[in-house]
mmCIF file of C-alpha atoms and ligand atoms in Angstrom:
data_model
loop_
_atom_site.group_PDB
_atom_site.id
_atom_site.type_symbol
_atom_site.label_atom_id
_atom_site.label_comp_id
_atom_site.label_asym_id
_atom_site.label_seq_id
_atom_site.Cartn_x
_atom_site.Cartn_y
_atom_site.Cartn_z
ATOM 1 C CA MET A 1 8.101 15.007 8.769
ATOM 2 C CA LYS A 2 4.312 14.323 9.428
ATOM 3 C CA ILE A 3 2.001 17.730 8.994
ATOM 4 C CA THR A 4 0.982 17.308 12.578
ATOM 5 C CA ASP A 5 4.350 17.515 13.393
ATOM 6 C CA VAL A 6 4.804 20.640 11.015
ATOM 7 C CA PHE A 7 1.588 22.345 13.013
ATOM 8 C CA LYS A 8 3.656 21.938 16.363
ATOM 9 C CA LYS A 9 6.340 23.989 14.712
ATOM 10 C CA ASN A 10 4.500 26.498 12.811
ATOM 11 C CA LYS A 11 1.246 28.639 13.205
ATOM 12 C CA LYS A 12 0.496 28.824 9.838
ATOM 13 C CA THR A 13 1.414 26.393 6.844
ATOM 14 C CA PHE A 14 2.072 27.226 3.289
ATOM 15 C CA SER A 15 1.641 24.377 0.602
ATOM 16 C CA PHE A 16 1.385 23.822 -2.880
ATOM 17 C CA GLU A 17 -0.643 21.181 -4.761
ATOM 18 C CA PHE A 18 0.607 19.506 -7.885
ATOM 19 C CA PHE A 19 -0.845 16.999 -10.551
ATOM 20 C CA PRO A 20 1.305 14.530 -12.522
ATOM 21 C CA PRO A 21 1.852 15.486 -15.944
ATOM 22 C CA LYS A 22 0.589 13.686 -18.463
ATOM 23 C CA ASP A 23 3.216 14.015 -21.576
ATOM 24 C CA LEU A 24 6.901 15.031 -21.930
ATOM 25 C CA HIS A 25 6.333 18.556 -23.001
ATOM 26 C CA ASN A 26 4.380 19.307 -19.660
ATOM 27 C CA ALA A 27 6.761 17.003 -17.488
ATOM 28 C CA ILE A 28 9.331 19.429 -18.622
ATOM 29 C CA ARG A 29 7.510 22.271 -17.670
ATOM 30 C CA PHE A 30 6.288 20.643 -14.317
ATOM 31 C CA GLY A 31 10.296 20.392 -13.924
ATOM 32 C CA ILE A 32 10.923 24.186 -14.155
ATOM 33 C CA ASN A 33 7.718 24.434 -11.807
ATOM 34 C CA ALA A 34 8.836 22.637 -9.120
ATOM 35 C CA GLY A 35 12.314 24.187 -9.176
ATOM 36 C CA GLN A 36 10.650 27.447 -8.775
ATOM 37 C CA LEU A 37 8.685 26.594 -5.568
ATOM 38 C CA MET A 38 11.228 24.651 -4.313
ATOM 39 C CA LYS A 39 12.804 28.678 -3.507
ATOM 40 C CA LEU A 40 9.863 28.924 -1.515
ATOM 41 C CA GLN A 41 10.544 25.877 1.135
ATOM 42 C CA PRO A 42 6.944 25.185 1.648
ATOM 43 C CA SER A 43 5.757 23.609 4.446
ATOM 44 C CA PHE A 44 4.974 20.797 2.135
ATOM 45 C CA VAL A 45 3.681 19.925 -0.933
ATOM 46 C CA SER A 46 0.689 17.466 -2.307
ATOM 47 C CA VAL A 47 0.394 15.142 -5.529
ATOM 48 C CA THR A 48 -3.027 14.674 -6.653
ATOM 49 C CA TYR A 49 -4.067 10.968 -7.498
ATOM 50 C CA GLY A 50 -6.680 11.064 -10.878
ATOM 51 C CA ALA A 51 -7.630 14.291 -10.758
ATOM 52 C CA GLY A 52 -9.627 15.986 -13.433
ATOM 53 C CA GLY A 53 -8.506 12.937 -15.759
ATOM 54 C CA SER A 54 -4.912 13.198 -14.903
ATOM 55 C CA SER A 55 -3.015 9.836 -14.390
ATOM 56 C CA ARG A 56 -3.263 7.944 -11.375
ATOM 57 C CA ASP A 57 -0.239 5.632 -12.271
ATOM 58 C CA ASN A 58 2.531 8.653 -12.671
ATOM 59 C CA SER A 59 0.879 10.062 -9.588
ATOM 60 C CA PHE A 60 3.229 7.628 -7.257
ATOM 61 C CA ASP A 61 6.250 8.491 -9.050
ATOM 62 C CA VAL A 62 5.821 12.519 -8.672
ATOM 63 C CA VAL A 63 5.479 11.921 -5.042
ATOM 64 C CA ASP A 64 8.620 9.494 -4.885
ATOM 65 C CA LEU A 65 10.461 12.307 -6.648
ATOM 66 C CA PHE A 66 9.405 15.238 -4.738
ATOM 67 C CA HIS A 67 9.959 13.037 -1.425
ATOM 68 C CA ASN A 68 13.296 11.252 -2.130
ATOM 69 C CA ASN A 69 14.994 13.181 -4.945
ATOM 70 C CA LEU A 70 13.708 16.942 -4.549
ATOM 71 C CA ASP A 71 13.534 16.852 -0.763
ATOM 72 C CA PHE A 72 9.755 17.963 -0.425
ATOM 73 C CA ASN A 73 7.748 17.165 2.608
ATOM 74 C CA CYS A 74 5.410 15.355 0.696
ATOM 75 C CA MET A 75 1.534 14.279 0.646
ATOM 76 C CA ALA A 76 0.099 11.624 -1.750
ATOM 77 C CA HIS A 77 -3.426 11.864 -2.658
ATOM 78 C CA TYR A 78 -5.058 8.720 -2.704
ATOM 79 C CA THR A 79 -8.286 7.725 -3.779
ATOM 80 C CA CYS A 80 -10.513 4.764 -3.289
ATOM 81 C CA VAL A 81 -13.478 5.139 -6.189
ATOM 82 C CA ASN A 82 -13.315 1.758 -8.006
ATOM 83 C CA ALA A 83 -10.278 -0.009 -5.836
ATOM 84 C CA THR A 84 -10.384 -2.974 -4.055
ATOM 85 C CA HIS A 85 -9.239 -3.630 -0.175
ATOM 86 C CA GLU A 86 -6.772 -5.149 -1.487
ATOM 87 C CA LYS A 87 -5.440 -2.828 -3.896
ATOM 88 C CA ILE A 88 -5.690 -0.145 -1.161
ATOM 89 C CA ALA A 89 -3.556 -2.158 1.105
ATOM 90 C CA TYR A 90 -0.953 -2.844 -1.956
ATOM 91 C CA ASP A 91 -0.683 1.084 -2.383
ATOM 92 C CA MET A 92 -0.614 2.388 0.982
ATOM 93 C CA ARG A 93 2.545 -0.584 1.496
ATOM 94 C CA THR A 94 3.828 1.064 -1.663
ATOM 95 C CA LEU A 95 3.850 4.400 0.141
ATOM 96 C CA GLN A 96 4.793 3.728 3.292
ATOM 97 C CA ASP A 97 8.159 1.375 1.531
ATOM 98 C CA MET A 98 8.958 5.065 -0.072
ATOM 99 C CA GLY A 99 9.166 6.575 3.244
ATOM 100 C CA ILE A 100 5.646 9.020 2.614
ATOM 101 C CA GLU A 101 4.131 9.900 5.831
ATOM 102 C CA ASN A 102 1.475 11.663 4.667
ATOM 103 C CA VAL A 103 -1.490 10.890 2.791
ATOM 104 C CA MET A 104 -4.643 12.921 1.797
ATOM 105 C CA LEU A 105 -7.448 10.288 1.594
ATOM 106 C CA LEU A 106 -10.674 10.984 -0.859
ATOM 107 C CA ARG A 107 -13.199 9.080 -2.127
ATOM 108 C CA GLY A 108 -12.670 10.918 -5.777
ATOM 109 C CA ASP A 109 -14.900 11.002 -8.253
ATOM 110 C CA PRO A 110 -16.768 8.685 -10.993
ATOM 111 C CA PRO A 111 -15.308 8.492 -14.350
ATOM 112 C CA ASP A 112 -18.643 10.501 -15.280
ATOM 113 C CA ILE A 113 -18.825 13.392 -13.005
ATOM 114 C CA LYS A 114 -22.208 14.070 -13.547
ATOM 115 C CA LYS A 115 -23.239 10.579 -12.470
ATOM 116 C CA LYS A 116 -23.079 9.876 -9.141
ATOM 117 C CA CYS A 117 -20.322 7.325 -7.538
ATOM 118 C CA PRO A 118 -21.882 3.802 -7.957
ATOM 119 C CA PRO A 119 -21.788 1.778 -5.001
ATOM 120 C CA ASN A 120 -18.337 -0.751 -4.862
ATOM 121 C CA PRO A 121 -18.767 -3.989 -3.320
ATOM 122 C CA ASP A 122 -15.334 -5.090 -3.233
ATOM 123 C CA GLY A 123 -14.264 -1.656 -1.784
ATOM 124 C CA ILE A 124 -15.020 1.425 0.022
ATOM 125 C CA ASP A 125 -17.559 3.752 -0.665
ATOM 126 C CA TYR A 126 -17.074 6.733 1.534
ATOM 127 C CA ALA A 127 -13.668 9.044 2.403
ATOM 128 C CA SER A 128 -14.225 8.289 6.138
ATOM 129 C CA ASP A 129 -14.278 4.713 5.167
ATOM 130 C CA LEU A 130 -11.234 4.435 3.713
ATOM 131 C CA ILE A 131 -9.723 6.554 6.270
ATOM 132 C CA ARG A 132 -10.651 4.215 8.641
ATOM 133 C CA PHE A 133 -9.286 1.739 7.213
ATOM 134 C CA VAL A 134 -5.834 3.265 6.877
ATOM 135 C CA ARG A 135 -5.633 4.135 10.278
ATOM 136 C CA GLU A 136 -6.568 1.413 11.962
ATOM 137 C CA ARG A 137 -3.338 -0.514 9.785
ATOM 138 C CA TYR A 138 -0.989 2.092 8.946
ATOM 139 C CA ASN A 139 0.946 5.142 10.739
ATOM 140 C CA PHE A 140 0.360 8.151 8.387
ATOM 141 C CA CYS A 141 -0.516 11.344 8.959
ATOM 142 C CA ILE A 142 -4.049 12.151 7.504
ATOM 143 C CA GLY A 143 -5.415 14.866 5.475
ATOM 144 C CA ALA A 144 -9.305 14.708 3.814
ATOM 145 C CA GLY A 145 -11.321 17.411 1.912
ATOM 146 C CA ALA A 146 -13.426 19.864 3.240
ATOM 147 C CA TYR A 147 -16.201 21.809 1.305
ATOM 148 C CA PRO A 148 -17.392 25.106 2.361
ATOM 149 C CA GLU A 149 -19.863 25.413 -0.302
ATOM 150 C CA LYS A 150 -20.917 22.253 0.437
ATOM 151 C CA HIS A 151 -20.170 18.906 -1.378
ATOM 152 C CA LYS A 152 -22.132 18.639 -4.653
ATOM 153 C CA GLU A 153 -23.898 15.691 -3.787
ATOM 154 C CA ALA A 154 -24.596 16.247 -0.381
ATOM 155 C CA PRO A 155 -28.306 17.181 -0.232
ATOM 156 C CA SER A 156 -27.227 20.030 2.758
ATOM 157 C CA MET A 157 -24.850 21.450 4.863
ATOM 158 C CA GLU A 158 -25.991 19.982 7.943
ATOM 159 C CA GLU A 159 -25.319 16.224 6.114
ATOM 160 C CA ASP A 160 -22.006 17.253 4.720
ATOM 161 C CA LEU A 161 -21.045 18.407 8.117
ATOM 162 C CA ILE A 162 -22.073 15.551 9.579
ATOM 163 C CA ASN A 163 -20.326 13.202 6.943
ATOM 164 C CA LEU A 164 -17.029 15.943 8.068
ATOM 165 C CA ARG A 165 -17.279 14.861 11.749
ATOM 166 C CA ILE A 166 -17.093 10.880 10.624
ATOM 167 C CA LYS A 167 -14.048 11.763 9.025
ATOM 168 C CA ALA A 168 -12.666 13.342 11.928
ATOM 169 C CA ASP A 169 -13.485 10.744 14.235
ATOM 170 C CA ALA A 170 -12.385 8.168 11.616
ATOM 171 C CA GLY A 171 -9.148 9.456 11.839
ATOM 172 C CA ALA A 172 -8.016 12.595 9.717
ATOM 173 C CA ASP A 173 -5.615 14.490 11.596
ATOM 174 C CA PHE A 174 -6.478 18.140 9.548
ATOM 175 C CA PHE A 175 -8.518 18.848 6.345
ATOM 176 C CA ILE A 176 -8.221 20.991 3.367
ATOM 177 C CA THR A 177 -10.754 22.555 1.625
ATOM 178 C CA GLN A 178 -12.304 22.814 -1.983
ATOM 179 C CA MET A 179 -11.526 26.008 -3.716
ATOM 180 C CA PHE A 180 -13.803 28.729 -3.132
ATOM 181 C CA PHE A 181 -13.458 32.651 -3.865
ATOM 182 C CA ASN A 182 -15.701 34.136 -0.961
ATOM 183 C CA ASN A 183 -13.738 33.898 2.581
ATOM 184 C CA LYS A 184 -17.993 34.235 4.024
ATOM 185 C CA TYR A 185 -18.569 30.700 3.016
ATOM 186 C CA TYR A 186 -15.005 29.368 4.580
ATOM 187 C CA TRP A 187 -15.625 31.108 7.968
ATOM 188 C CA GLU A 188 -19.154 30.233 8.155
ATOM 189 C CA PHE A 189 -17.980 26.422 7.795
ATOM 190 C CA VAL A 190 -15.082 26.760 9.791
ATOM 191 C CA ASN A 191 -17.360 27.839 12.131
ATOM 192 C CA LYS A 192 -20.453 25.194 11.643
ATOM 193 C CA ALA A 193 -17.520 22.620 12.096
ATOM 194 C CA GLU A 194 -16.502 23.752 15.154
ATOM 195 C CA GLN A 195 -20.055 23.933 16.465
ATOM 196 C CA LYS A 196 -20.435 19.993 15.442
ATOM 197 C CA GLY A 197 -16.845 19.234 17.551
ATOM 198 C CA ILE A 198 -14.230 19.451 14.933
ATOM 199 C CA LYS A 199 -11.217 20.731 16.363
ATOM 200 C CA CYS A 200 -8.686 19.548 13.411
ATOM 201 C CA ARG A 201 -7.291 22.279 11.353
ATOM 202 C CA ILE A 202 -9.025 23.377 8.159
ATOM 203 C CA ILE A 203 -6.654 24.858 5.540
ATOM 204 C CA PRO A 204 -8.443 27.344 2.991
ATOM 205 C CA GLY A 205 -7.514 25.925 -0.776
ATOM 206 C CA ILE A 206 -6.795 28.682 -2.802
ATOM 207 C CA ILE A 207 -6.582 29.143 -6.787
ATOM 208 C CA PRO A 208 -4.983 31.820 -8.305
ATOM 209 C CA ILE A 209 -7.335 32.554 -11.080
ATOM 210 C CA ASN A 210 -5.275 32.602 -14.464
ATOM 211 C CA SER A 211 -7.783 32.030 -16.968
ATOM 212 C CA PHE A 212 -11.502 32.592 -16.889
ATOM 213 C CA LYS A 213 -12.582 29.895 -19.260
ATOM 214 C CA GLN A 214 -10.410 27.485 -16.859
ATOM 215 C CA ILE A 215 -11.872 29.276 -13.645
ATOM 216 C CA LYS A 216 -15.656 28.632 -15.011
ATOM 217 C CA LYS A 217 -15.062 24.761 -15.560
ATOM 218 C CA PHE A 218 -13.620 24.223 -12.232
ATOM 219 C CA SER A 219 -16.529 26.080 -10.496
ATOM 220 C CA GLU A 220 -18.303 23.893 -12.402
ATOM 221 C CA ILE A 221 -17.010 20.967 -11.331
ATOM 222 C CA SER A 222 -16.331 21.435 -7.339
ATOM 223 C CA GLY A 223 -19.429 23.778 -7.276
ATOM 224 C CA ALA A 224 -17.069 26.716 -5.733
ATOM 225 C CA SER A 225 -19.272 29.813 -6.658
ATOM 226 C CA ILE A 226 -17.567 32.890 -7.989
ATOM 227 C CA PRO A 227 -18.224 36.303 -6.683
ATOM 228 C CA LYS A 228 -20.299 38.658 -9.173
ATOM 229 C CA SER A 229 -17.776 41.086 -7.877
ATOM 230 C CA PHE A 230 -15.218 38.962 -9.660
ATOM 231 C CA GLN A 231 -16.925 38.174 -12.904
ATOM 232 C CA GLU A 232 -17.699 42.159 -13.708
ATOM 233 C CA LYS A 233 -13.570 42.181 -13.409
ATOM 234 C CA LEU A 234 -12.661 39.072 -15.422
ATOM 235 C CA GLU A 235 -15.257 39.241 -18.366
ATOM 236 C CA PRO A 236 -14.450 42.080 -19.519
ATOM 237 C CA ASN A 237 -10.903 40.667 -20.101
ATOM 238 C CA LYS A 238 -11.492 37.419 -20.911
ATOM 239 C CA ASP A 239 -9.659 37.157 -23.778
ATOM 240 C CA LYS A 240 -6.391 39.423 -22.574
ATOM 241 C CA PRO A 241 -4.717 36.473 -20.617
ATOM 242 C CA LYS A 242 -2.339 39.241 -19.304
ATOM 243 C CA GLU A 243 -5.171 41.174 -17.675
ATOM 244 C CA VAL A 244 -7.080 37.962 -16.526
ATOM 245 C CA TYR A 245 -3.268 36.812 -14.556
ATOM 246 C CA LYS A 246 -2.948 40.435 -13.427
ATOM 247 C CA ILE A 247 -6.880 40.474 -11.986
ATOM 248 C CA GLY A 248 -6.977 37.599 -10.749
ATOM 249 C CA LEU A 249 -3.373 37.388 -8.830
ATOM 250 C CA ASP A 250 -4.359 40.511 -7.163
ATOM 251 C CA LEU A 251 -7.823 38.794 -6.168
ATOM 252 C CA ALA A 252 -6.034 35.900 -4.745
ATOM 253 C CA ILE A 253 -3.600 38.344 -2.795
ATOM 254 C CA ARG A 254 -6.500 40.291 -1.167
ATOM 255 C CA GLN A 255 -8.738 36.767 -0.264
ATOM 256 C CA CYS A 256 -5.371 35.414 1.138
ATOM 257 C CA SER A 257 -4.300 38.378 2.884
ATOM 258 C CA ASP A 258 -7.767 38.618 4.740
ATOM 259 C CA LEU A 259 -7.921 34.842 5.365
ATOM 260 C CA LEU A 260 -4.431 35.038 7.325
ATOM 261 C CA ASP A 261 -5.300 38.362 8.834
ATOM 262 C CA ASN A 262 -8.562 36.771 10.430
ATOM 263 C CA GLY A 263 -6.525 33.798 12.001
ATOM 264 C CA ALA A 264 -6.533 31.339 9.014
ATOM 265 C CA PRO A 265 -4.101 28.467 9.547
ATOM 266 C CA GLY A 266 -2.493 29.117 6.756
ATOM 267 C CA ILE A 267 -2.959 28.731 2.813
ATOM 268 C CA HIS A 268 -2.742 25.330 0.232
ATOM 269 C CA PHE A 269 -2.462 26.948 -3.121
ATOM 270 C CA TYR A 270 -3.983 24.678 -5.899
ATOM 271 C CA THR A 271 -1.024 25.565 -8.397
ATOM 272 C CA LEU A 272 -2.068 23.935 -11.326
ATOM 273 C CA ASN A 273 1.517 22.986 -12.120
ATOM 274 C CA ARG A 274 1.895 26.911 -13.449
ATOM 275 C CA SER A 275 4.315 28.377 -10.488
ATOM 276 C CA ARG A 276 4.338 31.660 -11.786
ATOM 277 C CA ALA A 277 1.020 32.516 -10.216
ATOM 278 C CA ALA A 278 1.909 30.650 -6.958
ATOM 279 C CA VAL A 279 5.332 32.454 -6.611
ATOM 280 C CA ASP A 280 3.810 35.755 -7.359
ATOM 281 C CA LEU A 281 1.282 34.970 -5.050
ATOM 282 C CA TYR A 282 3.447 33.999 -2.221
ATOM 283 C CA GLU A 283 5.828 36.748 -2.647
ATOM 284 C CA ASN A 284 3.207 39.324 -2.565
ATOM 285 C CA LEU A 285 1.602 37.766 1.002
ATOM 286 C CA SER A 286 5.376 37.281 2.134
ATOM 287 C CA LYS A 287 7.056 40.636 1.155
ATOM 288 C CA GLY A 288 4.168 42.657 -0.130
ATOM 289 C CA HIS A 289 2.598 42.821 3.471
ATOM 290 C CA GLU A 290 5.065 44.049 5.870
ATOM 291 C CA GLU A 291 2.699 43.988 8.875
ATOM 292 C CA LEU A 292 1.762 40.592 7.788
ATOM 293 C CA ASN A 293 5.241 39.427 7.372
ATOM 294 C CA GLU A 294 5.821 40.544 10.911
ATOM 295 C CA LYS A 295 3.150 38.904 12.353
ATOM 296 C CA TYR A 296 3.659 35.865 10.712
ATOM 297 C CA LYS A 297 7.527 35.570 10.471
ATOM 298 C CA GLU A 298 7.753 32.302 11.693
ATOM 299 C CA SER A 299 5.862 30.098 9.214
ATOM 300 C CA PHE A 300 6.523 32.452 6.145
ATOM 301 C CA THR A 301 9.967 31.724 4.597
ATOM 302 C CA PRO A 302 10.181 34.279 2.250
ATOM 303 C CA HIS A 303 11.853 34.081 -1.190
ATOM 304 C CA VAL A 304 15.179 34.334 -2.191
ATOM 305 C CA PRO A 305 15.873 35.488 -5.568
HETATM 306 P P1 FAD B 1 -16.628 11.879 0.586
HETATM 307 O O1 FAD B 1 -15.905 12.716 2.194
HETATM 308 O O2 FAD B 1 -17.383 10.300 0.929
HETATM 309 O O3 FAD B 1 -18.022 12.388 0.376
HETATM 310 C C1 FAD B 1 -18.529 12.678 -0.900
HETATM 311 C C2 FAD B 1 -19.839 13.022 -0.762
HETATM 312 O O4 FAD B 1 -20.868 11.572 0.275
HETATM 313 C C3 FAD B 1 -20.358 13.855 0.189
HETATM 314 O O5 FAD B 1 -21.582 15.009 -0.763
HETATM 315 C C4 FAD B 1 -20.630 13.416 1.528
HETATM 316 O O6 FAD B 1 -21.726 14.450 2.617
HETATM 317 C C5 FAD B 1 -21.188 12.239 1.260
HETATM 318 N N1 FAD B 1 -21.052 11.106 2.520
HETATM 319 C C6 FAD B 1 -20.003 10.877 3.088
HETATM 320 N N2 FAD B 1 -20.277 9.913 3.962
HETATM 321 C C7 FAD B 1 -21.488 9.231 3.733
HETATM 322 C C8 FAD B 1 -22.206 8.748 4.102
HETATM 323 N N3 FAD B 1 -21.716 7.690 5.221
HETATM 324 N N4 FAD B 1 -23.194 8.039 3.725
HETATM 325 C C9 FAD B 1 -23.899 8.837 2.876
HETATM 326 N N5 FAD B 1 -23.285 9.852 2.476
HETATM 327 C C10 FAD B 1 -22.183 9.597 2.536
HETATM 328 N N6 FAD B 1 -10.039 13.644 -6.373
HETATM 329 C C11 FAD B 1 -9.227 13.152 -7.248
HETATM 330 O O7 FAD B 1 -9.660 12.399 -7.666
HETATM 331 N N7 FAD B 1 -8.182 13.275 -6.744
HETATM 332 C C12 FAD B 1 -7.230 14.084 -6.359
HETATM 333 O O8 FAD B 1 -6.400 13.867 -5.710
HETATM 334 C C13 FAD B 1 -8.084 14.890 -5.222
HETATM 335 N N8 FAD B 1 -7.884 15.816 -4.415
HETATM 336 C C14 FAD B 1 -8.366 16.716 -3.780
HETATM 337 C C15 FAD B 1 -7.989 17.528 -2.535
HETATM 338 C C16 FAD B 1 -9.272 18.367 -1.934
HETATM 339 C C17 FAD B 1 -8.227 19.139 -0.855
HETATM 340 C C18 FAD B 1 -10.542 18.409 -2.307
HETATM 341 C C19 FAD B 1 -11.895 19.302 -1.253
HETATM 342 C C20 FAD B 1 -10.560 17.562 -3.082
HETATM 343 C C21 FAD B 1 -9.444 16.304 -4.113
HETATM 344 N N9 FAD B 1 -10.343 15.738 -5.005
HETATM 345 C C22 FAD B 1 -9.688 14.742 -5.824
HETATM 346 C C23 FAD B 1 -11.936 15.349 -5.074
HETATM 347 C C24 FAD B 1 -12.708 14.656 -4.459
HETATM 348 O O9 FAD B 1 -12.719 13.352 -4.956
HETATM 349 C C25 FAD B 1 -14.267 14.321 -5.130
HETATM 350 O O10 FAD B 1 -14.481 15.758 -4.482
HETATM 351 C C26 FAD B 1 -14.952 13.566 -4.168
HETATM 352 O O11 FAD B 1 -16.448 13.767 -4.892
HETATM 353 C C27 FAD B 1 -15.506 13.955 -2.869
HETATM 354 O O12 FAD B 1 -14.574 12.926 -2.125
HETATM 355 P P2 FAD B 1 -14.501 13.026 -0.330
HETATM 356 O O13 FAD B 1 -12.888 12.660 -0.495
HETATM 357 O O14 FAD B 1 -14.550 14.623 0.097
HETATM 358 O O15 FAD B 1 -15.431 12.459 -0.159
#
């Protein structure tokens, strides 16, 4: 089902992002995690494409598995960095033939993320051009990326917002944000996007913190700042994984509750292929907050043990 049709039924959506497992060990863990998350009946799941050094080749296999074998409503991420028009067309036809109706279209990062993407003479340089190319030729529902703390390469928030508007005009149906930890950035961003005439949903992307070291690395890569209050809680416990897990979960519950209470159109969970944090977070949101559960009962499907 197209995610835009899910929006028509649900005021809020709850979705989970996975990346393709790299080896057999991770594939087994991935299967267990996907099974756990099936019980939550998410609005949709998404599968990354080459993100953080993960394999591009396995991405479509996982999309196929989710969509055609496990019956998830699945969105395939796709990036145009280093791809030719021919390759993009071939890949879109492959997804279409698999029955996929939703794609998340991104530029992607260069292999060395410290360097800028070099121009691609045979291909496409920006996500907006990829979105336009796909919108004109295929019948997908299209998601795109948004950056509440500005994309790291953009010279200013204003320019990044102009580029966001270009993506919306090119045919993006909705946006999912880069991870962020301070909701203030999200709301400021949503307001500014509205002022730029962007009308589609901007779904917050949230990551439950599992490891202090890992989150520091992600924050560096993505440009998402970690609030001082988070650091003060996490840093003294950085070598105690169970404590970090508990603190990370508590912070994520508070962050998501606050977003939902203030009208966010759902949550996209970056699972990092670990179901426990995502399941615990979702359960706490739907069960622990009676008021919240009542308010959003149409969109929440509480976990059935
Ligand atoms: P763009 O929208 O093209 O923007 C990139 C930069 O160029 C920005 O600074 C923008 O302001 C600027 N820009 C845009 N258009 C123009 C223009 N016409 N002229 C000048 N400047 C312009 N990466 C992966 O490899 N695989 C994934 O699966 C993946 N999934 C993601 C999911 C989400 C929800 C998000 C938010 C990101 C994801 N990424 C993924 C990371 C993404 O590929 C990187 O953040 C990448 O650096 C930018 O991609 P984009 O689509 O936002 O690019």
